[in-house]
GROMACS .gro file of C-alpha atoms in nm:
model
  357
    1UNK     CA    1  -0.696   0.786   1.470
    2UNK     CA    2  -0.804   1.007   1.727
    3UNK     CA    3  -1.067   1.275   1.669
    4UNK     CA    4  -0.915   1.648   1.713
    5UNK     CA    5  -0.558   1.431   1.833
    6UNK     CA    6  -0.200   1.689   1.826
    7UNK     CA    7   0.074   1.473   1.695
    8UNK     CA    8   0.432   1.552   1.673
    9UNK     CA    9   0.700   1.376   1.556
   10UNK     CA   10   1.027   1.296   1.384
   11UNK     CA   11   1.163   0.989   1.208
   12UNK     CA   12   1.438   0.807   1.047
   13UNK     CA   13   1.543   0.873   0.692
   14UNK     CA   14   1.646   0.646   0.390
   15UNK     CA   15   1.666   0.602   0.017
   16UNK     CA   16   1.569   0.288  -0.178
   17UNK     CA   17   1.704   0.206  -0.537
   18UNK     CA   18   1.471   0.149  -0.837
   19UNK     CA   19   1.334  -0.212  -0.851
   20UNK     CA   20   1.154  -0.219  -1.162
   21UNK     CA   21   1.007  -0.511  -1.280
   22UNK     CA   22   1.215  -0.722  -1.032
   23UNK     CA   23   1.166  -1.041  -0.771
   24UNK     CA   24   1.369  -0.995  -0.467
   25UNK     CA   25   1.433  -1.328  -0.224
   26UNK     CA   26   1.540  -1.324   0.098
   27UNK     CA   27   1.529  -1.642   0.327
   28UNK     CA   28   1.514  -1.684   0.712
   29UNK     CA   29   1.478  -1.954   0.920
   30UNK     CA   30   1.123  -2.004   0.886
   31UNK     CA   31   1.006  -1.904   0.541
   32UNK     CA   32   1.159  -1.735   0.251
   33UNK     CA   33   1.030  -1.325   0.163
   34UNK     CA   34   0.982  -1.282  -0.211
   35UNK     CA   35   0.923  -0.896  -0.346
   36UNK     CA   36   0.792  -0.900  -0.651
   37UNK     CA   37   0.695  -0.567  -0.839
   38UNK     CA   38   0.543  -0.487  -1.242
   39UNK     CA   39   0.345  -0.353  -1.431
   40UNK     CA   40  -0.044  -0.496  -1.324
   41UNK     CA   41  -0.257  -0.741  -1.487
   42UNK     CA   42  -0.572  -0.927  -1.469
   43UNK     CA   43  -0.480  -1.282  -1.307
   44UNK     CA   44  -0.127  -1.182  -1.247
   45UNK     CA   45  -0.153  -1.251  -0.845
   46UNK     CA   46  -0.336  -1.598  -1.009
   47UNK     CA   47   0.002  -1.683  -1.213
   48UNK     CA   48   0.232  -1.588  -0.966
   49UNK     CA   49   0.078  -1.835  -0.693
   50UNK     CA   50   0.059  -2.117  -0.964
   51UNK     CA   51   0.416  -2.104  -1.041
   52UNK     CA   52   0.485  -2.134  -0.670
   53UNK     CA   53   0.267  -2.438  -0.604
   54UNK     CA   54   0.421  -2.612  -0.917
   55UNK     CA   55   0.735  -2.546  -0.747
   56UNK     CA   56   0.657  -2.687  -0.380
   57UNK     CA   57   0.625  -2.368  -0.214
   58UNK     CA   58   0.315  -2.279   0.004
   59UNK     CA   59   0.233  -1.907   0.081
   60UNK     CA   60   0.185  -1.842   0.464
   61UNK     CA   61   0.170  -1.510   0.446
   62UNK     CA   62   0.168  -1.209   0.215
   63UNK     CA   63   0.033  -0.845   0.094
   64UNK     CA   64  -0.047  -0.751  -0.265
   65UNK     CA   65  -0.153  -0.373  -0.414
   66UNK     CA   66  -0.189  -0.267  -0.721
   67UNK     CA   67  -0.231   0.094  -0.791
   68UNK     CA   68  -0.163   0.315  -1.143
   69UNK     CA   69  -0.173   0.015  -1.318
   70UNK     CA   70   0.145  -0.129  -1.119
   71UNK     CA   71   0.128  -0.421  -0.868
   72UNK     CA   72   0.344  -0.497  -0.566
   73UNK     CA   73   0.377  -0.767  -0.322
   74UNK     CA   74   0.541  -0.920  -0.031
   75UNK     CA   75   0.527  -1.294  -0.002
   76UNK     CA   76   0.660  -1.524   0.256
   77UNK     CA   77   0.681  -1.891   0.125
   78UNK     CA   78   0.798  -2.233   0.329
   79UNK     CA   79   0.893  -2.570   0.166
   80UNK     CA   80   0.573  -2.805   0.114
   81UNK     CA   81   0.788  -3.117   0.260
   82UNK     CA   82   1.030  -2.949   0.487
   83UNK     CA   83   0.773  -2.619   0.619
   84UNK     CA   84   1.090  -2.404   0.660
   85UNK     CA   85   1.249  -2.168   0.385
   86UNK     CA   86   1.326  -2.269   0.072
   87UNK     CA   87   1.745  -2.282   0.090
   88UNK     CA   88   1.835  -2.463  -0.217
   89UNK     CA   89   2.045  -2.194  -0.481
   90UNK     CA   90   1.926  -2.352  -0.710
   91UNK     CA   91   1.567  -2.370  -0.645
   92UNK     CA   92   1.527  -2.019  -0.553
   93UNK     CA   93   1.709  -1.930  -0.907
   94UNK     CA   94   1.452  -2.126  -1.078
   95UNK     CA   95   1.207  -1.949  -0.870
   96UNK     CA   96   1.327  -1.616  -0.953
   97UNK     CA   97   1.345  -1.712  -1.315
   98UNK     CA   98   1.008  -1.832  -1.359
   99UNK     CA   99   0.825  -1.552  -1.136
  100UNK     CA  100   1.064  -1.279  -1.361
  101UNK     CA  101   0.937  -1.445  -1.663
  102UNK     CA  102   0.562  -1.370  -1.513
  103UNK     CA  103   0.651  -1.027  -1.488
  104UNK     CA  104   0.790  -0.934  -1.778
  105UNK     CA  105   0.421  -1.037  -1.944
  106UNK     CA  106   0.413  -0.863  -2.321
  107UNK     CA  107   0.625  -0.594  -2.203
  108UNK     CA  108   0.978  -0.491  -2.314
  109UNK     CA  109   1.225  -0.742  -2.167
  110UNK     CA  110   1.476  -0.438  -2.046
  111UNK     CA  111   1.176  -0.330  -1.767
  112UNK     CA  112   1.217  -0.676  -1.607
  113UNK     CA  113   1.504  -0.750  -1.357
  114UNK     CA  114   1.570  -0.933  -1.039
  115UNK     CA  115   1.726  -0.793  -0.729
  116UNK     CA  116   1.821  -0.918  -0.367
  117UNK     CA  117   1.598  -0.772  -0.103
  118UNK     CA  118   1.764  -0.500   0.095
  119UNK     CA  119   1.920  -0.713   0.413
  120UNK     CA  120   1.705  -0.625   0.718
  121UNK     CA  121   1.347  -0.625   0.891
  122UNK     CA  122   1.163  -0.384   0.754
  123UNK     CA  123   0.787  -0.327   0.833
  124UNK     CA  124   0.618  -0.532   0.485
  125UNK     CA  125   0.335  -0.263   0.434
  126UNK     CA  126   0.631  -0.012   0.494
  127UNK     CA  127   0.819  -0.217   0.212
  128UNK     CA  128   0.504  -0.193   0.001
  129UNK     CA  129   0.526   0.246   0.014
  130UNK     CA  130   0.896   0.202  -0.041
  131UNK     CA  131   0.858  -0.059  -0.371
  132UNK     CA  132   0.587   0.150  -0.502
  133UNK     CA  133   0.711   0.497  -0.488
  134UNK     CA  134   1.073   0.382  -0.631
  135UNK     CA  135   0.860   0.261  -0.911
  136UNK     CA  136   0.679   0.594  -0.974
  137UNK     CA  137   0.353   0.490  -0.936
  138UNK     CA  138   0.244   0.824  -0.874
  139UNK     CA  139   0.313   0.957  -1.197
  140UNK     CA  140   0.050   0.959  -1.474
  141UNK     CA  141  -0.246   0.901  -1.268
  142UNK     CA  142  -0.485   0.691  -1.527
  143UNK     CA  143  -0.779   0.978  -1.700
  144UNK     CA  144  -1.042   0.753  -1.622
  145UNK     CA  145  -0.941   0.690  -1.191
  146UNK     CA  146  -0.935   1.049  -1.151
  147UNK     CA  147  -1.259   1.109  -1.341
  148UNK     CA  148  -1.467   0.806  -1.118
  149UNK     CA  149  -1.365   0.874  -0.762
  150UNK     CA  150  -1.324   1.181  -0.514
  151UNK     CA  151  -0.929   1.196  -0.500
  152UNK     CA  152  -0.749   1.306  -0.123
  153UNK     CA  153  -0.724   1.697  -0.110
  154UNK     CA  154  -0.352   1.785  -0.117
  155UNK     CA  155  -0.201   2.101  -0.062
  156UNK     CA  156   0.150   2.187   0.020
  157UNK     CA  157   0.202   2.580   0.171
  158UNK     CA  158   0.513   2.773   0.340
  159UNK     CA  159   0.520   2.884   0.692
  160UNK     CA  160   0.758   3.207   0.590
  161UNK     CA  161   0.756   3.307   0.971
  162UNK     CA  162   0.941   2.965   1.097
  163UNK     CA  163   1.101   2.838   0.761
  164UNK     CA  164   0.845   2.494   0.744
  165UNK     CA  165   0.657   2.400   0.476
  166UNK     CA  166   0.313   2.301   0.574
  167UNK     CA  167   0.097   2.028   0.453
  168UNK     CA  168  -0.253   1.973   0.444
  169UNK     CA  169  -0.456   1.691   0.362
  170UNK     CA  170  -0.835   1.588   0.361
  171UNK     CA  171  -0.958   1.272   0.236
  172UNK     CA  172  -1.192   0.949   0.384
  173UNK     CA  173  -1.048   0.803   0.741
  174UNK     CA  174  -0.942   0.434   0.747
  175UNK     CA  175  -0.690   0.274   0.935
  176UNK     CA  176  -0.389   0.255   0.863
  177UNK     CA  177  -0.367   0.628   0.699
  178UNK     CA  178  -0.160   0.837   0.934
  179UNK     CA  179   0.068   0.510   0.871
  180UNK     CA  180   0.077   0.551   0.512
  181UNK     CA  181   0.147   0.940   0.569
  182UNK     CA  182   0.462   0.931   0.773
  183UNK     CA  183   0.611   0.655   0.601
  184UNK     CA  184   0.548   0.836   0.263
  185UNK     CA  185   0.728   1.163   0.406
  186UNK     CA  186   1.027   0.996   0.597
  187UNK     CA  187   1.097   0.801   0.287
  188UNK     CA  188   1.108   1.130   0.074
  189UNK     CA  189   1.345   1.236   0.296
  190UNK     CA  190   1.091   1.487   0.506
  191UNK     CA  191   1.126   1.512   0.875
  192UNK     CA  192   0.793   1.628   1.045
  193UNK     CA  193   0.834   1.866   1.311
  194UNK     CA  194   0.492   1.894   1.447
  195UNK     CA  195   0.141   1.755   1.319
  196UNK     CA  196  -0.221   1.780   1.378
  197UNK     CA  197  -0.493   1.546   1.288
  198UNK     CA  198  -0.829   1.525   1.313
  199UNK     CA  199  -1.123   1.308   1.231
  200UNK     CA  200  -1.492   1.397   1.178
  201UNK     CA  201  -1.795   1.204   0.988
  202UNK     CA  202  -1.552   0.940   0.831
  203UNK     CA  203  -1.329   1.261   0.722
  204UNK     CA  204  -0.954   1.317   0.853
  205UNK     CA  205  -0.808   1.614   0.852
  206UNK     CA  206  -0.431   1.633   0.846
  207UNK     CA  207  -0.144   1.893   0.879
  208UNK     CA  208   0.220   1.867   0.914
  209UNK     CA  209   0.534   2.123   0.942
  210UNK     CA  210   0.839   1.962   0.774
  211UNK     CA  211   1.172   2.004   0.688
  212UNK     CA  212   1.396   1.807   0.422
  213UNK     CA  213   1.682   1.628   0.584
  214UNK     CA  214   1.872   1.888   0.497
  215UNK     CA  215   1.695   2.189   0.730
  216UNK     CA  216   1.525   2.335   0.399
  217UNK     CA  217   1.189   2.381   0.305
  218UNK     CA  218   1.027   2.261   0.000
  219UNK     CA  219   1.154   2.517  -0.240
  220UNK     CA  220   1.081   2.485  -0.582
  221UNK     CA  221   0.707   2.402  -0.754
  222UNK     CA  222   0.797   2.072  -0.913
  223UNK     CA  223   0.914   1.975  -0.551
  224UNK     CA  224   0.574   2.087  -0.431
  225UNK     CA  225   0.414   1.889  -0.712
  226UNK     CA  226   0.615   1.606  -0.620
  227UNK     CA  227   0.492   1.591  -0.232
  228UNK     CA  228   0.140   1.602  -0.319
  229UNK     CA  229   0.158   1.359  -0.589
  230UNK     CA  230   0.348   1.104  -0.327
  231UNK     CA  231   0.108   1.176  -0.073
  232UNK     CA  232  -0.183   1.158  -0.283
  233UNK     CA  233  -0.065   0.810  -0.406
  234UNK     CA  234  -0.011   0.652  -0.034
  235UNK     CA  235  -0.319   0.732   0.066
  236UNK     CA  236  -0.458   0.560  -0.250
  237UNK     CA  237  -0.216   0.283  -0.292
  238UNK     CA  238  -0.501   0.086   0.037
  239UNK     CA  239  -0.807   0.222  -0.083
  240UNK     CA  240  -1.010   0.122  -0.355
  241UNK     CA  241  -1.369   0.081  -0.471
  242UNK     CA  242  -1.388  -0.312  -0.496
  243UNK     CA  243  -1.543  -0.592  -0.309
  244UNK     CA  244  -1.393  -0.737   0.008
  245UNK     CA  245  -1.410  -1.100   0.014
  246UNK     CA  246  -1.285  -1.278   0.291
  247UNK     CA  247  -1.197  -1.629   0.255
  248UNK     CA  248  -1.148  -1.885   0.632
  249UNK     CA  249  -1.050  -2.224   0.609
  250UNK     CA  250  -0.796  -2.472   0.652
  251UNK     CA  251  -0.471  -2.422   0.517
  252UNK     CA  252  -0.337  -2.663   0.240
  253UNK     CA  253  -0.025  -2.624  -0.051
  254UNK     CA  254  -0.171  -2.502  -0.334
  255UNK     CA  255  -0.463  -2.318  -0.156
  256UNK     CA  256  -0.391  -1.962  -0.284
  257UNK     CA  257  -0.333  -2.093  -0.667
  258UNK     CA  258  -0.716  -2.245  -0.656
  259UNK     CA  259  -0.845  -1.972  -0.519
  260UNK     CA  260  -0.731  -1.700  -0.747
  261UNK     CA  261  -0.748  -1.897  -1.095
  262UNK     CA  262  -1.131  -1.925  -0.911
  263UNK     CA  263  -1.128  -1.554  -0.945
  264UNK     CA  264  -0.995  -1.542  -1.271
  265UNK     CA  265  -1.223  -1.805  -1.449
  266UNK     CA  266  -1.534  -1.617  -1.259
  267UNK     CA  267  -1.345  -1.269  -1.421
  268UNK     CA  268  -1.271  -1.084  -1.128
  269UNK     CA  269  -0.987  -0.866  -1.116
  270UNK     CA  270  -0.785  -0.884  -0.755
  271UNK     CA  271  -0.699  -0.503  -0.640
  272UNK     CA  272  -0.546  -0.559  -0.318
  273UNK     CA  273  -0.515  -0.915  -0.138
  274UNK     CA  274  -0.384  -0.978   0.259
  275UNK     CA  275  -0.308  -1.326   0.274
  276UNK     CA  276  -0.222  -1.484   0.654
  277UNK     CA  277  -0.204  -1.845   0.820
  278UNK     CA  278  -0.194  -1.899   1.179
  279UNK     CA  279  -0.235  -2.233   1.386
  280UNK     CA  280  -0.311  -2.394   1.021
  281UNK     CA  281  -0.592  -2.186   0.934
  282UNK     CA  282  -0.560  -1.935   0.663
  283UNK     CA  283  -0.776  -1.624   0.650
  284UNK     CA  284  -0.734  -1.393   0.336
  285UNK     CA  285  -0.910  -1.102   0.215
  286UNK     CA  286  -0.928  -1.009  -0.142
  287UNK     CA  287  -1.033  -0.672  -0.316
  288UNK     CA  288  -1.191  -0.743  -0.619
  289UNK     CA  289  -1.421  -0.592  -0.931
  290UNK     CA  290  -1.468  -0.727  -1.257
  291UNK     CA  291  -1.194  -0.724  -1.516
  292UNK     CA  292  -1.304  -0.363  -1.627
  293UNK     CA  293  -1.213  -0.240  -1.281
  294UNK     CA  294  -1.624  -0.168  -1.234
  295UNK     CA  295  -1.784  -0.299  -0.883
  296UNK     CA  296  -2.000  -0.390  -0.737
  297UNK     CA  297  -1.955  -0.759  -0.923
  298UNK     CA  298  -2.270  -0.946  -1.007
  299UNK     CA  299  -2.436  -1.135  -0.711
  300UNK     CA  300  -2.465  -1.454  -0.935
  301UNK     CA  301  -2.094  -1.432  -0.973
  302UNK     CA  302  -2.017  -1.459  -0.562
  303UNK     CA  303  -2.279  -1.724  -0.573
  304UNK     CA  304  -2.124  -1.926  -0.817
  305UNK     CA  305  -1.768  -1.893  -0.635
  306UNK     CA  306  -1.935  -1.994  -0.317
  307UNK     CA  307  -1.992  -2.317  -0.510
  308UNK     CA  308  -1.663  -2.356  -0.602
  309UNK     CA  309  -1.455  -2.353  -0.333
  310UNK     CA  310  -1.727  -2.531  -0.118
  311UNK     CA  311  -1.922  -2.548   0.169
  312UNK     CA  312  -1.628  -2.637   0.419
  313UNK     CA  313  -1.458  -2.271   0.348
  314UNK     CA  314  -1.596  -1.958   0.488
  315UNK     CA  315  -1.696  -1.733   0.269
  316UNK     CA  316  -1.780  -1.347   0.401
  317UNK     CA  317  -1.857  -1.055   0.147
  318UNK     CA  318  -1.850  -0.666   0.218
  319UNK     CA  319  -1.869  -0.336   0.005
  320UNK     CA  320  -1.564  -0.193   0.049
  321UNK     CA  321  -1.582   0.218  -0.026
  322UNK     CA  322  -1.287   0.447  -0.013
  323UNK     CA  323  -1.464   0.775  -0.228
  324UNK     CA  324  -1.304   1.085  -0.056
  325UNK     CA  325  -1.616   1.286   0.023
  326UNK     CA  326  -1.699   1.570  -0.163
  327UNK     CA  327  -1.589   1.885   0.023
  328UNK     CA  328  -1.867   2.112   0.065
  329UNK     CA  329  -1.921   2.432  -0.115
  330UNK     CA  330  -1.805   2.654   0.169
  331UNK     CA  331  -1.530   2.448   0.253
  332UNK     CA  332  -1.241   2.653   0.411
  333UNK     CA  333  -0.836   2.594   0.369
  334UNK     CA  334  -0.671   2.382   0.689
  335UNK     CA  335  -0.351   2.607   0.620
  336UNK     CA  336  -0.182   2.721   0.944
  337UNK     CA  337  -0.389   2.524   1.163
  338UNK     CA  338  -0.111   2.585   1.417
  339UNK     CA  339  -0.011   2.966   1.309
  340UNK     CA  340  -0.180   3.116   1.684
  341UNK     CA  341  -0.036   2.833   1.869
  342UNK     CA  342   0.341   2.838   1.713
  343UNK     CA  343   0.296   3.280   1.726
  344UNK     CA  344   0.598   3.373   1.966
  345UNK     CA  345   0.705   3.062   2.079
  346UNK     CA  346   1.007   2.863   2.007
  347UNK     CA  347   0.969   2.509   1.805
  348UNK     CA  348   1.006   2.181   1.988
  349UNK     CA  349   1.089   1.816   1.809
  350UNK     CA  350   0.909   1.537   2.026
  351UNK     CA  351   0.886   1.180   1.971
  352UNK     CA  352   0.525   1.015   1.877
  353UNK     CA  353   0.433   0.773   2.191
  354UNK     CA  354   0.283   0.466   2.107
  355UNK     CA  355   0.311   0.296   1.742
  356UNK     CA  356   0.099   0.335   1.456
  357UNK     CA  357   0.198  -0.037   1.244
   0.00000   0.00000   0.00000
């Protein structure tokens, strides 16, 4: 993003049904999309990509975040012998079965269920927002994450004078956030009207005047509660205080199953993985901290994965930090950053140029 950048916008609106504890499949031509979505676990991503090698499938690409102690991933998987999707009915019931049977864990059999994706492209770290929030996972926000890191700064406000409700957000800059931010608020069913953000010292600064689908303004205090809950969970749901490890080398079936049981037998937990393949390399990054959810991990336990995977496989290590930065004592509200500008003059809906994905 843009330091001291005026955005304004508006976007398409959906709903998605629940998809608790469910796999969803969905071939194409050239691999087959599994969604798969429960309640996390240490060496769950580990289990998952087992099960798929044992069944011939090799992952070429996919996403995986955990967050409130639920995990969520998109995974696109080809055929080891025929490197296309997997079309066989009964293969990808068997696959469903076994992966269900992964999710379900020690849990109550009713929270596990399989689904068909929803037919249609849709953006996968879009589809990740859209899986998460149907699953709630920003309800009951774990004692012990809120007590350990800085959380994002939400606060949701009325604009009496033009019949908006105005939001306001401070928290670290990445990439990838205003992302996370508009996709959170069109799938809520929020249009944004105008916007404003701004970036400072590895701060962004956010505001934005919506509107439900409907014309009307956020008008009760649960809703309110609700919006900054939502928000405060997509901005989490990429962040996290692990270790980035990112893995280069050739691909091969079976690939992602070695690496992760690695992982698991060194007790590292995986946060958040991005796993591609391109030309027949593979290059994957994995969040990690120990099994406590604690980082950094131990330099002698890098070292001795280093040694297991080998010396023909890149290997590259970096701190990853997402801690919100604590706002200073005098800090001031961001409320009605646009109040002189919108004073007397009539609104305007505009269409972002360019494309934050």
């Amino acid at each position: 993003m843009e330091g001291g950048s005026w955005m304004v916008l508006e976007s398409d609106t959906f709903y998605l049904p629940s998809l608790s504890g469910s796999v969803g499949l969905k071939p194409s031509e050239d691999y087959t999309a599994i969604e798969l979505v429960g309640t996390d676990r240490p060496g769950l991503l580990s289990e998952v990509s087992a099960v798929l090698t044992d069944l011939g499938c090799n992952v070429v690409n996919a996403e995986i975040w955990t967050h409130n102690a639920r995990a969520a991933a998109v995974v696109h998987v080809t055929d080891e012998k025929t490197r296309g999707a997997v079309e066989d009915p009964k293969r990808l019931s068997t696959i469903k079965k076994l992966l269900c049977n992964i999710l379900k864990g020690n849990n109550d059999l009713k929270t596990a269920k399989m689904t068909l994706s929803t037919p249609g492209f849709t953006h996968r770290q879009r589809r990740l927002h859209q899986i998460m929030f149907a699953e709630r996972d920003y309800e009951n926000a774990e004692q012990g994450e809120k007590e350990n890191r800085s959380r994002p700064h939400v606060t949701v406000s009325d604009c009496v004078e033009k019949d908006y409700t105005v939001i306001t957000m401070r928290c670290r800059d990445r990439p990838k956030l205003l992302f996370d931010i508009i996709c959170t608020l069109t799938d809520m069913q929020y249009v944004v009207f105008h916007g404003v953000v701004h970036t400072k010292n590895m701060e962004a600064f956010q505001e934005y005047y919506i509107r439900h689908v409907d014309g009307s303004p956020v008008s009760s205090e649960a809703e309110r509660e609700r919006v900054m809950q939502c928000l405060e969970a997509a901005i989490e749901r990429r962040t996290s205080e692990a270790l980035e490890l990112e893995l280069c080398t050739a691909d091969r079936v079976g690939l992602l199953s070695d690496i992760t049981r690695i992982f698991r037998e060194n007790s590292l937990s995986i946060k958040r993985a991005e796993i591609s393949t391109e030309g027949g390399k593979v290059k994957d990054k994995f969040y990690v901290t120990d099994m406590t959810g604690n980082s950094p991990v131990d330099p002698k336990t890098i070292e001795s994965i280093q040694r297991q995977i080998g010396k023909h496989t890149a290997l590259h290590v970096r701190w990853n930090s997402s801690h919100s930065p604590e706002p200073p004592p005098e800090e001031t509200t961001m409320s009605f950053l646009f109040g002189n500008l919108f004073k007397g003059r009539s609104f305007q809906t505009f269409k972002l140029v360019g494309s934050f994905y």
